[in-house]
Amino acid sequence: MKKFYSISIHGEFANILYIEKKKSFYNIIGEDVVETAKLSAYLQEKHHFYIVVSMDELIDDVITVPSIVKNRQLLQSYILKKFKDSLPTKNILLNYHKIAEDKEESSVTYKVDAIAEKEYLKTLELIPNWREIRSATIDKFALLNITRKCYTGNGQNGYFSVFTHGKTITVLAIDEHNDLLFERTSTSMMGAGASSYLNIVEEVIQTIAYVKQKFRAVTFDTLIIGGSLSLDDEMAEHLLFSTNLSVAVMYPNTFLKGLENEEPQQYIITLGSFLVSKNDMFLPKKVLSLREYDLITNTLMFLATLTLVVTVYFAYEQYSHYSDTLERYDAIKSRLLHLIRTTDTYSLKELEKSYKHLQIAKKYLQYHPTDILLKVKPLIKMLPPSEYLFKEKETQEPTFSLIFEKKFTRLSDLYKFQKNFFAQFTAINHDKTMKYAEKTDYTKMHFVVKISNITKKAPVSRRRRRR
């Protein structure tokens, strides 16, 4: 949710709208007309200003520049040199944007607008705090951007936007890409009744005819009207038949709340102030400098805050870890003290005796006869051994042997069992650490096999004879 002030300054008065943005809608929550002499006092302690200033332009033209000129300062100097004979002052605020590029001619065409800086800044000085200026521009760009908001066009044809306020008539010619081609602001001749009405219509018709003649490559199909002109049906009908253009009324009510029926037509320029794009603004260097300063300050504050938060977080994590470790230490210490108090202790003589028992157990438990039986388990499942011998030696690894015996009544059964038994032995003896000794008596059909391990003797160190 965001609240801001939209301000249109023209002559001795300023129109002010207090607006609240909710999602895609703008809600008008306050409106005022203030004398410019009282504007500074009115805006004290208020924030977020979008400003439109009514001014005459020094430059409103199109210029073609060699495409090699791209640097901003160099381009600005080129434009000033091009128009130096027609400029009454060099202190101007320049606004330009590219509208076309000819790669064959290596040139770029820019739409150029410029205003007198001194007069413009004098008006902006009515704003008490320039830090709160979010946008500042002149009438025609406010009208251009609210026209774009209300009418998007079909992307193939251009259109006109006409705004009238009192005797002032502003006509904008916009191409199919929504770029401004031409602008003219004029004052109709004074008259009464039908005479005044005819003067306004005639001025609009002549301007449209001139634009069509000058920009023949662009086809115009629509005329958008706003301000007092949109409230007169007879004038709209006369324009419809005289220009052969479709006539439509600018209708901001689709995105506005708080102004009913024709009320928005009184504030067309004021409403356009907060819709102005960055390319259509006239922002003095002081405003830009304040923006950059605020941006740098806010960035540094954010980084400092982030650093502080991260530091505090890690400090808290370290403290929590230390606190948990200290609690665990105290708990372990308490348990150990309790064990010391409640556990029986042995004399030194008993401890020495236990130590010797442990050494003996370590020596004789280094090898486990049951481990060998686990290895030959598949053979034991087939036939339990009739004899198992295990012997441990100090100089080499222990030896073992198993004898398997079984009597058969048929020789075929003996051969079959012998074959399966040997296959099972081969499968478990993949590391070649056991040997298979066949002692079967076929005449008596008595199956006898001895399985033992292959021992490796410890290498004997030999002394080299000295010569």
GROMACS .gro file of C-alpha atoms in nm:
model
  467
    1MET     CA    1   0.000   0.000   0.000
    2LYS     CA    2   0.150   0.335  -0.108
    3LYS     CA    3   0.034   0.695  -0.071
    4PHE     CA    4   0.165   0.992  -0.267
    5TYR     CA    5   0.082   1.341  -0.397
    6SER     CA    6   0.024   1.422  -0.763
    7ILE     CA    7   0.081   1.795  -0.823
    8SER     CA    8   0.014   2.004  -1.136
    9ILE     CA    9   0.151   2.360  -1.120
   10HIS     CA   10   0.013   2.607  -1.375
   11GLY     CA   11   0.033   2.983  -1.334
   12GLU     CA   12  -0.074   3.099  -0.989
   13PHE     CA   13  -0.241   2.774  -0.885
   14ALA     CA   14  -0.159   2.409  -0.826
   15ASN     CA   15  -0.395   2.114  -0.848
   16ILE     CA   16  -0.314   1.849  -0.586
   17LEU     CA   17  -0.443   1.493  -0.562
   18TYR     CA   18  -0.367   1.272  -0.264
   19ILE     CA   19  -0.361   0.915  -0.398
   20GLU     CA   20  -0.338   0.571  -0.248
   21LYS     CA   21  -0.230   0.281  -0.466
   22LYS     CA   22  -0.391  -0.056  -0.401
   23LYS     CA   23  -0.269  -0.327  -0.636
   24SER     CA   24  -0.349  -0.201  -0.989
   25PHE     CA   25  -0.596   0.069  -0.878
   26TYR     CA   26  -0.538   0.428  -0.770
   27ASN     CA   27  -0.777   0.560  -0.506
   28ILE     CA   28  -0.819   0.938  -0.486
   29ILE     CA   29  -0.848   1.011  -0.113
   30GLY     CA   30  -0.806   1.389  -0.128
   31GLU     CA   31  -0.808   1.680  -0.375
   32ASP     CA   32  -0.714   2.047  -0.339
   33VAL     CA   33  -0.647   2.360  -0.539
   34VAL     CA   34  -0.373   2.568  -0.371
   35GLU     CA   35  -0.220   2.905  -0.460
   36THR     CA   36   0.147   2.863  -0.556
   37ALA     CA   37   0.242   3.118  -0.287
   38LYS     CA   38   0.103   2.878  -0.023
   39LEU     CA   39   0.222   2.555  -0.184
   40SER     CA   40   0.545   2.523   0.021
   41ALA     CA   41   0.359   2.556   0.351
   42TYR     CA   42   0.093   2.309   0.231
   43LEU     CA   43   0.353   2.041   0.145
   44GLN     CA   44   0.545   2.062   0.473
   45GLU     CA   45   0.577   1.723   0.645
   46LYS     CA   46   0.430   1.549   0.336
   47HIS     CA   47   0.603   1.284   0.128
   48HIS     CA   48   0.632   1.140  -0.223
   49PHE     CA   49   0.563   1.406  -0.488
   50TYR     CA   50   0.491   1.357  -0.860
   51ILE     CA   51   0.504   1.698  -1.024
   52VAL     CA   52   0.395   1.850  -1.355
   53VAL     CA   53   0.501   2.204  -1.446
   54SER     CA   54   0.332   2.410  -1.716
   55MET     CA   55   0.610   2.558  -1.934
   56ASP     CA   56   0.688   2.668  -2.287
   57GLU     CA   57   0.951   2.457  -2.458
   58LEU     CA   58   1.273   2.585  -2.612
   59ILE     CA   59   1.320   2.280  -2.832
   60ASP     CA   60   1.062   2.039  -2.968
   61ASP     CA   61   1.216   1.886  -3.276
   62VAL     CA   62   1.369   1.581  -3.440
   63ILE     CA   63   1.744   1.560  -3.506
   64THR     CA   64   1.957   1.310  -3.698
   65VAL     CA   65   2.297   1.234  -3.547
   66PRO     CA   66   2.584   1.014  -3.676
   67SER     CA   67   2.559   0.675  -3.507
   68ILE     CA   68   2.920   0.703  -3.390
   69VAL     CA   69   2.810   0.971  -3.140
   70LYS     CA   70   2.696   0.760  -2.842
   71ASN     CA   71   2.852   0.920  -2.534
   72ARG     CA   72   2.584   1.108  -2.338
   73GLN     CA   73   2.783   1.428  -2.287
   74LEU     CA   74   2.909   1.428  -2.645
   75LEU     CA   75   2.557   1.372  -2.777
   76GLN     CA   76   2.421   1.655  -2.562
   77SER     CA   77   2.695   1.891  -2.691
   78TYR     CA   78   2.614   1.791  -3.049
   79ILE     CA   79   2.243   1.867  -2.998
   80LEU     CA   80   2.317   2.205  -2.833
   81LYS     CA   81   2.549   2.299  -3.119
   82LYS     CA   82   2.281   2.203  -3.371
   83PHE     CA   83   2.021   2.430  -3.210
   84LYS     CA   84   2.252   2.705  -3.079
   85ASP     CA   85   2.117   2.970  -3.319
   86SER     CA   86   1.759   2.919  -3.205
   87LEU     CA   87   1.831   2.899  -2.829
   88PRO     CA   88   1.790   3.219  -2.622
   89THR     CA   89   1.987   3.057  -2.337
   90LYS     CA   90   2.235   2.776  -2.293
   91ASN     CA   91   2.103   2.688  -1.947
   92ILE     CA   92   1.855   2.425  -2.050
   93LEU     CA   93   1.732   2.086  -1.935
   94LEU     CA   94   1.757   1.844  -2.224
   95ASN     CA   95   1.547   1.536  -2.283
   96TYR     CA   96   1.593   1.310  -2.584
   97HIS     CA   97   1.528   0.953  -2.691
   98LYS     CA   98   1.596   0.749  -3.002
   99ILE     CA   99   1.304   0.701  -3.240
  100ALA     CA  100   1.477   0.555  -3.548
  101GLU     CA  101   1.809   0.420  -3.675
  102ASP     CA  102   1.937   0.408  -4.034
  103LYS     CA  103   2.218   0.152  -4.057
  104GLU     CA  104   2.288   0.226  -4.422
  105GLU     CA  105   2.344   0.596  -4.353
  106SER     CA  106   2.504   0.521  -4.012
  107SER     CA  107   2.274   0.769  -3.842
  108VAL     CA  108   2.029   0.777  -3.551
  109THR     CA  109   1.720   0.998  -3.525
  110TYR     CA  110   1.634   1.144  -3.184
  111LYS     CA  111   1.323   1.321  -3.057
  112VAL     CA  112   1.457   1.624  -2.867
  113ASP     CA  113   1.281   1.834  -2.604
  114ALA     CA  114   1.434   2.109  -2.393
  115ILE     CA  115   1.311   2.365  -2.138
  116ALA     CA  116   1.464   2.670  -1.969
  117GLU     CA  117   1.640   2.542  -1.657
  118LYS     CA  118   1.621   2.867  -1.456
  119GLU     CA  119   1.245   2.908  -1.496
  120TYR     CA  120   1.186   2.538  -1.435
  121LEU     CA  121   1.395   2.532  -1.116
  122LYS     CA  122   1.220   2.845  -0.991
  123THR     CA  123   0.891   2.658  -1.006
  124LEU     CA  124   1.037   2.346  -0.842
  125GLU     CA  125   1.164   2.561  -0.554
  126LEU     CA  126   0.801   2.572  -0.440
  127ILE     CA  127   0.855   2.209  -0.331
  128PRO     CA  128   1.002   2.224   0.023
  129ASN     CA  129   1.196   1.896   0.021
  130TRP     CA  130   1.350   1.784  -0.308
  131ARG     CA  131   1.430   1.444  -0.159
  132GLU     CA  132   1.059   1.366  -0.183
  133ILE     CA  133   1.040   1.435  -0.559
  134ARG     CA  134   0.976   1.103  -0.732
  135SER     CA  135   0.906   1.250  -1.076
  136ALA     CA  136   0.904   1.592  -1.244
  137THR     CA  137   0.809   1.679  -1.600
  138ILE     CA  138   0.604   1.918  -1.818
  139ASP     CA  139   0.244   1.913  -1.936
  140LYS     CA  140   0.284   1.733  -2.267
  141PHE     CA  141   0.462   1.431  -2.119
  142ALA     CA  142   0.197   1.395  -1.850
  143LEU     CA  143  -0.068   1.403  -2.125
  144LEU     CA  144   0.134   1.157  -2.338
  145ASN     CA  145   0.165   0.899  -2.061
  146ILE     CA  146  -0.195   0.910  -1.944
  147THR     CA  147  -0.299   0.875  -2.309
  148ARG     CA  148  -0.079   0.564  -2.336
  149LYS     CA  149  -0.241   0.432  -2.017
  150CYS     CA  150  -0.593   0.484  -2.149
  151TYR     CA  151  -0.532   0.377  -2.510
  152THR     CA  152  -0.273   0.126  -2.630
  153GLY     CA  153  -0.347   0.135  -3.005
  154ASN     CA  154  -0.345  -0.158  -3.244
  155GLY     CA  155   0.030  -0.152  -3.315
  156GLN     CA  156  -0.027  -0.072  -3.683
  157ASN     CA  157  -0.161   0.287  -3.695
  158GLY     CA  158  -0.083   0.608  -3.514
  159TYR     CA  159  -0.331   0.824  -3.325
  160PHE     CA  160  -0.388   1.176  -3.190
  161SER     CA  161  -0.444   1.294  -2.835
  162VAL     CA  162  -0.620   1.628  -2.785
  163PHE     CA  163  -0.660   1.799  -2.448
  164THR     CA  164  -0.835   2.131  -2.392
  165HIS     CA  165  -0.850   2.340  -2.077
  166GLY     CA  166  -1.011   2.678  -2.106
  167LYS     CA  167  -0.867   2.835  -2.424
  168THR     CA  168  -0.554   2.617  -2.419
  169ILE     CA  169  -0.537   2.334  -2.675
  170THR     CA  170  -0.271   2.062  -2.670
  171VAL     CA  171  -0.245   1.818  -2.962
  172LEU     CA  172  -0.013   1.515  -2.956
  173ALA     CA  173   0.064   1.295  -3.258
  174ILE     CA  174   0.171   0.943  -3.153
  175ASP     CA  175   0.297   0.678  -3.394
  176GLU     CA  176   0.215   0.307  -3.405
  177HIS     CA  177   0.497   0.232  -3.158
  178ASN     CA  178   0.350   0.473  -2.898
  179ASP     CA  179   0.635   0.721  -2.957
  180LEU     CA  180   0.562   1.095  -2.963
  181LEU     CA  181   0.602   1.241  -3.314
  182PHE     CA  182   0.465   1.591  -3.275
  183GLU     CA  183   0.323   1.825  -3.011
  184ARG     CA  184   0.157   2.161  -3.034
  185THR     CA  185   0.012   2.376  -2.757
  186SER     CA  186  -0.183   2.683  -2.861
  187THR     CA  187  -0.446   2.926  -2.735
  188SER     CA  188  -0.765   2.971  -2.935
  189MET     CA  189  -0.888   3.317  -3.023
  190MET     CA  190  -1.129   3.469  -2.774
  191GLY     CA  191  -1.492   3.443  -2.868
  192ALA     CA  192  -1.831   3.379  -2.724
  193GLY     CA  193  -2.058   3.075  -2.754
  194ALA     CA  194  -2.045   2.913  -3.096
  195SER     CA  195  -1.755   3.132  -3.207
  196SER     CA  196  -1.526   2.999  -2.931
  197TYR     CA  197  -1.633   2.644  -3.003
  198LEU     CA  198  -1.559   2.684  -3.376
  199ASN     CA  199  -1.216   2.832  -3.304
  200ILE     CA  200  -1.115   2.531  -3.094
  201VAL     CA  201  -1.242   2.279  -3.350
  202GLU     CA  202  -1.073   2.465  -3.636
  203GLU     CA  203  -0.742   2.474  -3.447
  204VAL     CA  204  -0.755   2.097  -3.389
  205ILE     CA  205  -0.849   2.023  -3.751
  206GLN     CA  206  -0.567   2.238  -3.888
  207THR     CA  207  -0.310   2.076  -3.659
  208ILE     CA  208  -0.423   1.725  -3.758
  209ALA     CA  209  -0.403   1.817  -4.128
  210TYR     CA  210  -0.050   1.956  -4.080
  211VAL     CA  211   0.067   1.639  -3.901
  212LYS     CA  212  -0.076   1.412  -4.171
  213GLN     CA  213   0.104   1.618  -4.435
  214LYS     CA  214   0.437   1.613  -4.247
  215PHE     CA  215   0.432   1.246  -4.145
  216ARG     CA  216   0.292   1.079  -4.456
  217ALA     CA  217   0.455   0.745  -4.372
  218VAL     CA  218   0.231   0.711  -4.065
  219THR     CA  219  -0.138   0.621  -4.093
  220PHE     CA  220  -0.357   0.776  -3.823
  221ASP     CA  221  -0.693   0.620  -3.740
  222THR     CA  222  -0.803   0.743  -3.393
  223LEU     CA  223  -0.854   1.073  -3.212
  224ILE     CA  224  -0.845   1.058  -2.828
  225ILE     CA  225  -1.003   1.365  -2.663
  226GLY     CA  226  -0.982   1.477  -2.301
  227GLY     CA  227  -1.048   1.778  -2.080
  228SER     CA  228  -1.329   2.023  -2.158
  229LEU     CA  229  -1.342   1.903  -2.519
  230SER     CA  230  -1.465   1.560  -2.410
  231LEU     CA  231  -1.767   1.716  -2.234
  232ASP     CA  232  -1.912   1.870  -2.552
  233ASP     CA  233  -2.089   1.616  -2.775
  234GLU     CA  234  -2.132   1.862  -3.063
  235MET     CA  235  -1.759   1.932  -3.079
  236ALA     CA  236  -1.681   1.558  -3.076
  237GLU     CA  237  -1.930   1.501  -3.362
  238HIS     CA  238  -1.784   1.788  -3.563
  239LEU     CA  239  -1.431   1.643  -3.522
  240LEU     CA  240  -1.556   1.298  -3.622
  241PHE     CA  241  -1.698   1.422  -3.954
  242SER     CA  242  -1.417   1.669  -4.025
  243THR     CA  243  -1.113   1.447  -3.964
  244ASN     CA  244  -1.241   1.103  -4.077
  245LEU     CA  245  -1.090   0.960  -3.758
  246SER     CA  246  -1.253   0.743  -3.494
  247VAL     CA  247  -1.316   0.962  -3.189
  248ALA     CA  248  -1.279   0.823  -2.835
  249VAL     CA  249  -1.292   0.991  -2.495
  250MET     CA  250  -0.999   0.950  -2.256
  251TYR     CA  251  -1.143   0.744  -1.969
  252PRO     CA  252  -0.915   0.706  -1.662
  253ASN     CA  253  -1.200   0.564  -1.453
  254THR     CA  254  -1.089   0.210  -1.543
  255PHE     CA  255  -0.794   0.237  -1.305
  256LEU     CA  256  -0.914   0.520  -1.076
  257LYS     CA  257  -1.144   0.528  -0.775
  258GLY     CA  258  -1.269   0.834  -0.592
  259LEU     CA  259  -1.357   1.048  -0.895
  260GLU     CA  260  -1.694   0.993  -1.054
  261ASN     CA  261  -1.823   1.039  -1.410
  262GLU     CA  262  -1.656   1.339  -1.580
  263GLU     CA  263  -1.456   1.452  -1.272
  264PRO     CA  264  -1.126   1.296  -1.395
  265GLN     CA  265  -1.136   1.523  -1.703
  266GLN     CA  266  -1.055   1.819  -1.475
  267TYR     CA  267  -0.737   1.642  -1.357
  268ILE     CA  268  -0.603   1.477  -1.675
  269ILE     CA  269  -0.262   1.647  -1.651
  270THR     CA  270  -0.243   1.598  -1.274
  271LEU     CA  271  -0.325   1.228  -1.310
  272GLY     CA  272  -0.060   1.188  -1.579
  273SER     CA  273   0.219   1.298  -1.342
  274PHE     CA  274   0.256   0.962  -1.164
  275LEU     CA  275   0.237   0.767  -1.492
  276VAL     CA  276   0.536   0.941  -1.654
  277SER     CA  277   0.815   0.708  -1.770
  278LYS     CA  278   1.178   0.771  -1.681
  279ASN     CA  279   1.264   0.885  -2.036
  280ASP     CA  280   1.000   1.161  -2.018
  281MET     CA  281   1.115   1.321  -1.692
  282PHE     CA  282   1.301   1.650  -1.644
  283LEU     CA  283   1.502   1.598  -1.327
  284PRO     CA  284   1.760   1.863  -1.227
  285LYS     CA  285   2.110   1.749  -1.129
  286LYS     CA  286   2.040   1.838  -0.767
  287VAL     CA  287   1.746   1.598  -0.751
  288LEU     CA  288   1.952   1.323  -0.917
  289SER     CA  289   2.240   1.388  -0.674
  290LEU     CA  290   2.004   1.363  -0.376
  291ARG     CA  291   1.867   1.037  -0.515
  292GLU     CA  292   2.216   0.893  -0.558
  293TYR     CA  293   2.314   1.009  -0.209
  294ASP     CA  294   2.002   0.852  -0.056
  295LEU     CA  295   2.062   0.532  -0.253
  296ILE     CA  296   2.424   0.507  -0.137
  297THR     CA  297   2.327   0.594   0.221
  298ASN     CA  298   2.046   0.339   0.228
  299THR     CA  299   2.273   0.076   0.072
  300LEU     CA  300   2.544   0.138   0.332
  301MET     CA  301   2.286   0.132   0.612
  302PHE     CA  302   2.148  -0.195   0.479
  303LEU     CA  303   2.494  -0.351   0.455
  304ALA     CA  304   2.583  -0.227   0.805
  305THR     CA  305   2.257  -0.364   0.945
  306LEU     CA  306   2.307  -0.694   0.763
  307THR     CA  307   2.663  -0.720   0.896
  308LEU     CA  308   2.541  -0.645   1.249
  309VAL     CA  309   2.263  -0.902   1.224
  310VAL     CA  310   2.500  -1.169   1.090
  311THR     CA  311   2.757  -1.089   1.360
  312VAL     CA  312   2.495  -1.104   1.636
  313TYR     CA  313   2.357  -1.428   1.494
  314PHE     CA  314   2.695  -1.602   1.487
  315ALA     CA  315   2.781  -1.464   1.830
  316TYR     CA  316   2.454  -1.602   1.964
  317GLU     CA  317   2.522  -1.937   1.794
  318GLN     CA  318   2.869  -1.954   1.953
  319TYR     CA  319   2.728  -1.857   2.292
  320SER     CA  320   2.453  -2.121   2.264
  321HIS     CA  321   2.710  -2.384   2.165
  322TYR     CA  322   2.936  -2.286   2.456
  323SER     CA  323   2.641  -2.288   2.696
  324ASP     CA  324   2.529  -2.635   2.580
  325THR     CA  325   2.885  -2.771   2.604
  326LEU     CA  326   2.923  -2.630   2.955
  327GLU     CA  327   2.594  -2.791   3.061
  328ARG     CA  328   2.704  -3.128   2.919
  329TYR     CA  329   3.040  -3.094   3.097
  330ASP     CA  330   2.869  -3.025   3.431
  331ALA     CA  331   2.634  -3.319   3.380
  332ILE     CA  332   2.921  -3.559   3.296
  333LYS     CA  333   3.123  -3.427   3.587
  334SER     CA  334   2.831  -3.487   3.824
  335ARG     CA  335   2.787  -3.844   3.697
  336LEU     CA  336   3.158  -3.918   3.734
  337LEU     CA  337   3.162  -3.785   4.088
  338HIS     CA  338   2.859  -3.999   4.168
  339LEU     CA  339   3.028  -4.307   4.018
  340ILE     CA  340   3.344  -4.241   4.217
  341ARG     CA  341   3.144  -4.223   4.539
  342THR     CA  342   2.932  -4.533   4.470
  343THR     CA  343   3.176  -4.765   4.285
  344ASP     CA  344   3.389  -5.021   4.474
  345THR     CA  345   3.763  -4.986   4.417
  346TYR     CA  346   4.027  -5.264   4.406
  347SER     CA  347   4.365  -5.282   4.572
  348LEU     CA  348   4.684  -5.250   4.368
  349LYS     CA  349   4.758  -5.624   4.411
  350GLU     CA  350   4.416  -5.721   4.270
  351LEU     CA  351   4.458  -5.480   3.981
  352GLU     CA  352   4.798  -5.633   3.892
  353LYS     CA  353   4.645  -5.980   3.899
  354SER     CA  354   4.361  -5.868   3.670
  355TYR     CA  355   4.611  -5.709   3.432
  356LYS     CA  356   4.803  -6.037   3.399
  357HIS     CA  357   4.479  -6.225   3.329
  358LEU     CA  358   4.399  -5.974   3.059
  359GLN     CA  359   4.740  -6.019   2.895
  360ILE     CA  360   4.693  -6.396   2.889
  361ALA     CA  361   4.341  -6.363   2.747
  362LYS     CA  362   4.468  -6.125   2.481
  363LYS     CA  363   4.733  -6.376   2.375
  364TYR     CA  364   4.498  -6.675   2.346
  365LEU     CA  365   4.198  -6.490   2.214
  366GLN     CA  366   4.386  -6.343   1.919
  367TYR     CA  367   4.256  -6.626   1.702
  368HIS     CA  368   3.910  -6.780   1.741
  369PRO     CA  369   3.850  -7.142   1.629
  370THR     CA  370   3.485  -7.057   1.570
  371ASP     CA  371   3.587  -6.805   1.301
  372ILE     CA  372   3.731  -7.094   1.097
  373LEU     CA  373   3.410  -7.293   1.137
  374LEU     CA  374   3.211  -6.999   1.002
  375LYS     CA  375   3.418  -7.005   0.686
  376VAL     CA  376   3.349  -7.376   0.621
  377LYS     CA  377   2.985  -7.349   0.730
  378PRO     CA  378   2.850  -7.453   0.384
  379LEU     CA  379   3.049  -7.784   0.412
  380ILE     CA  380   2.934  -7.843   0.769
  381LYS     CA  381   2.573  -7.805   0.653
  382MET     CA  382   2.633  -8.077   0.397
  383LEU     CA  383   2.819  -8.306   0.640
  384PRO     CA  384   2.913  -8.239   1.005
  385PRO     CA  385   3.286  -8.304   1.061
  386SER     CA  386   3.385  -8.613   1.254
  387GLU     CA  387   3.702  -8.448   1.383
  388TYR     CA  388   3.820  -8.088   1.434
  389LEU     CA  389   4.175  -7.997   1.538
  390PHE     CA  390   4.306  -7.647   1.618
  391LYS     CA  391   4.663  -7.565   1.720
  392GLU     CA  392   4.826  -7.230   1.788
  393LYS     CA  393   5.197  -7.163   1.741
  394GLU     CA  394   5.402  -6.867   1.848
  395THR     CA  395   5.618  -6.841   1.535
  396GLN     CA  396   5.342  -6.870   1.280
  397GLU     CA  397   4.968  -6.853   1.239
  398PRO     CA  398   4.758  -7.131   1.395
  399THR     CA  399   4.675  -7.453   1.208
  400PHE     CA  400   4.347  -7.635   1.186
  401SER     CA  401   4.209  -7.946   1.018
  402LEU     CA  402   3.864  -8.095   0.972
  403ILE     CA  403   3.786  -8.454   0.876
  404PHE     CA  404   3.457  -8.533   0.703
  405GLU     CA  405   3.338  -8.900   0.689
  406LYS     CA  406   3.030  -9.068   0.552
  407LYS     CA  407   2.939  -9.419   0.437
  408PHE     CA  408   2.724  -9.493   0.130
  409THR     CA  409   2.542  -9.803   0.013
  410ARG     CA  410   2.562  -9.714  -0.354
  411LEU     CA  411   2.871  -9.603  -0.542
  412SER     CA  412   2.671  -9.357  -0.757
  413ASP     CA  413   2.553  -9.173  -0.446
  414LEU     CA  414   2.912  -9.153  -0.326
  415TYR     CA  415   3.032  -9.002  -0.655
  416LYS     CA  416   2.748  -8.754  -0.662
  417PHE     CA  417   2.804  -8.637  -0.303
  418GLN     CA  418   3.182  -8.621  -0.357
  419LYS     CA  419   3.131  -8.400  -0.662
  420ASN     CA  420   2.897  -8.159  -0.480
  421PHE     CA  421   3.121  -8.144  -0.174
  422PHE     CA  422   3.428  -8.055  -0.381
  423ALA     CA  423   3.234  -7.789  -0.573
  424GLN     CA  424   3.123  -7.629  -0.247
  425PHE     CA  425   3.482  -7.637  -0.118
  426THR     CA  426   3.610  -7.469  -0.435
  427ALA     CA  427   3.350  -7.192  -0.394
  428ILE     CA  428   3.452  -7.106  -0.038
  429ASN     CA  429   3.827  -7.144  -0.105
  430HIS     CA  430   3.848  -6.858  -0.350
  431ASP     CA  431   4.140  -6.706  -0.157
  432LYS     CA  432   4.337  -7.034  -0.179
  433THR     CA  433   4.405  -7.052   0.195
  434MET     CA  434   4.288  -7.414   0.246
  435LYS     CA  435   4.391  -7.747   0.099
  436TYR     CA  436   4.171  -8.045   0.015
  437ALA     CA  437   4.300  -8.402   0.088
  438GLU     CA  438   4.099  -8.691  -0.054
  439LYS     CA  439   4.115  -9.018   0.153
  440THR     CA  440   3.802  -9.196   0.029
  441ASP     CA  441   3.790  -9.579   0.023
  442TYR     CA  442   3.581  -9.670  -0.281
  443THR     CA  443   3.582 -10.043  -0.213
  444LYS     CA  444   3.414  -9.990   0.120
  445MET     CA  445   3.221  -9.685  -0.017
  446HIS     CA  446   3.356  -9.477   0.271
  447PHE     CA  447   3.384  -9.106   0.195
  448VAL     CA  448   3.678  -8.943   0.383
  449VAL     CA  449   3.815  -8.587   0.320
  450LYS     CA  450   4.058  -8.381   0.524
  451ILE     CA  451   4.054  -8.003   0.495
  452SER     CA  452   4.330  -7.796   0.650
  453ASN     CA  453   4.475  -7.450   0.617
  454ILE     CA  454   4.792  -7.353   0.432
  455THR     CA  455   5.029  -7.190   0.679
  456LYS     CA  456   5.289  -6.930   0.597
  457LYS     CA  457   5.614  -6.943   0.784
  458ALA     CA  458   5.755  -6.621   0.920
  459PRO     CA  459   6.054  -6.506   0.714
  460VAL     CA  460   6.391  -6.583   0.873
  461SER     CA  461   6.630  -6.293   0.871
  462ARG     CA  462   6.972  -6.386   0.737
  463ARG     CA  463   7.292  -6.216   0.826
  464ARG     CA  464   7.518  -6.113   0.547
  465ARG     CA  465   7.867  -6.242   0.579
  466ARG     CA  466   8.135  -5.985   0.592
  467ARG     CA  467   8.422  -6.018   0.358
   0.00000   0.00000   0.00000
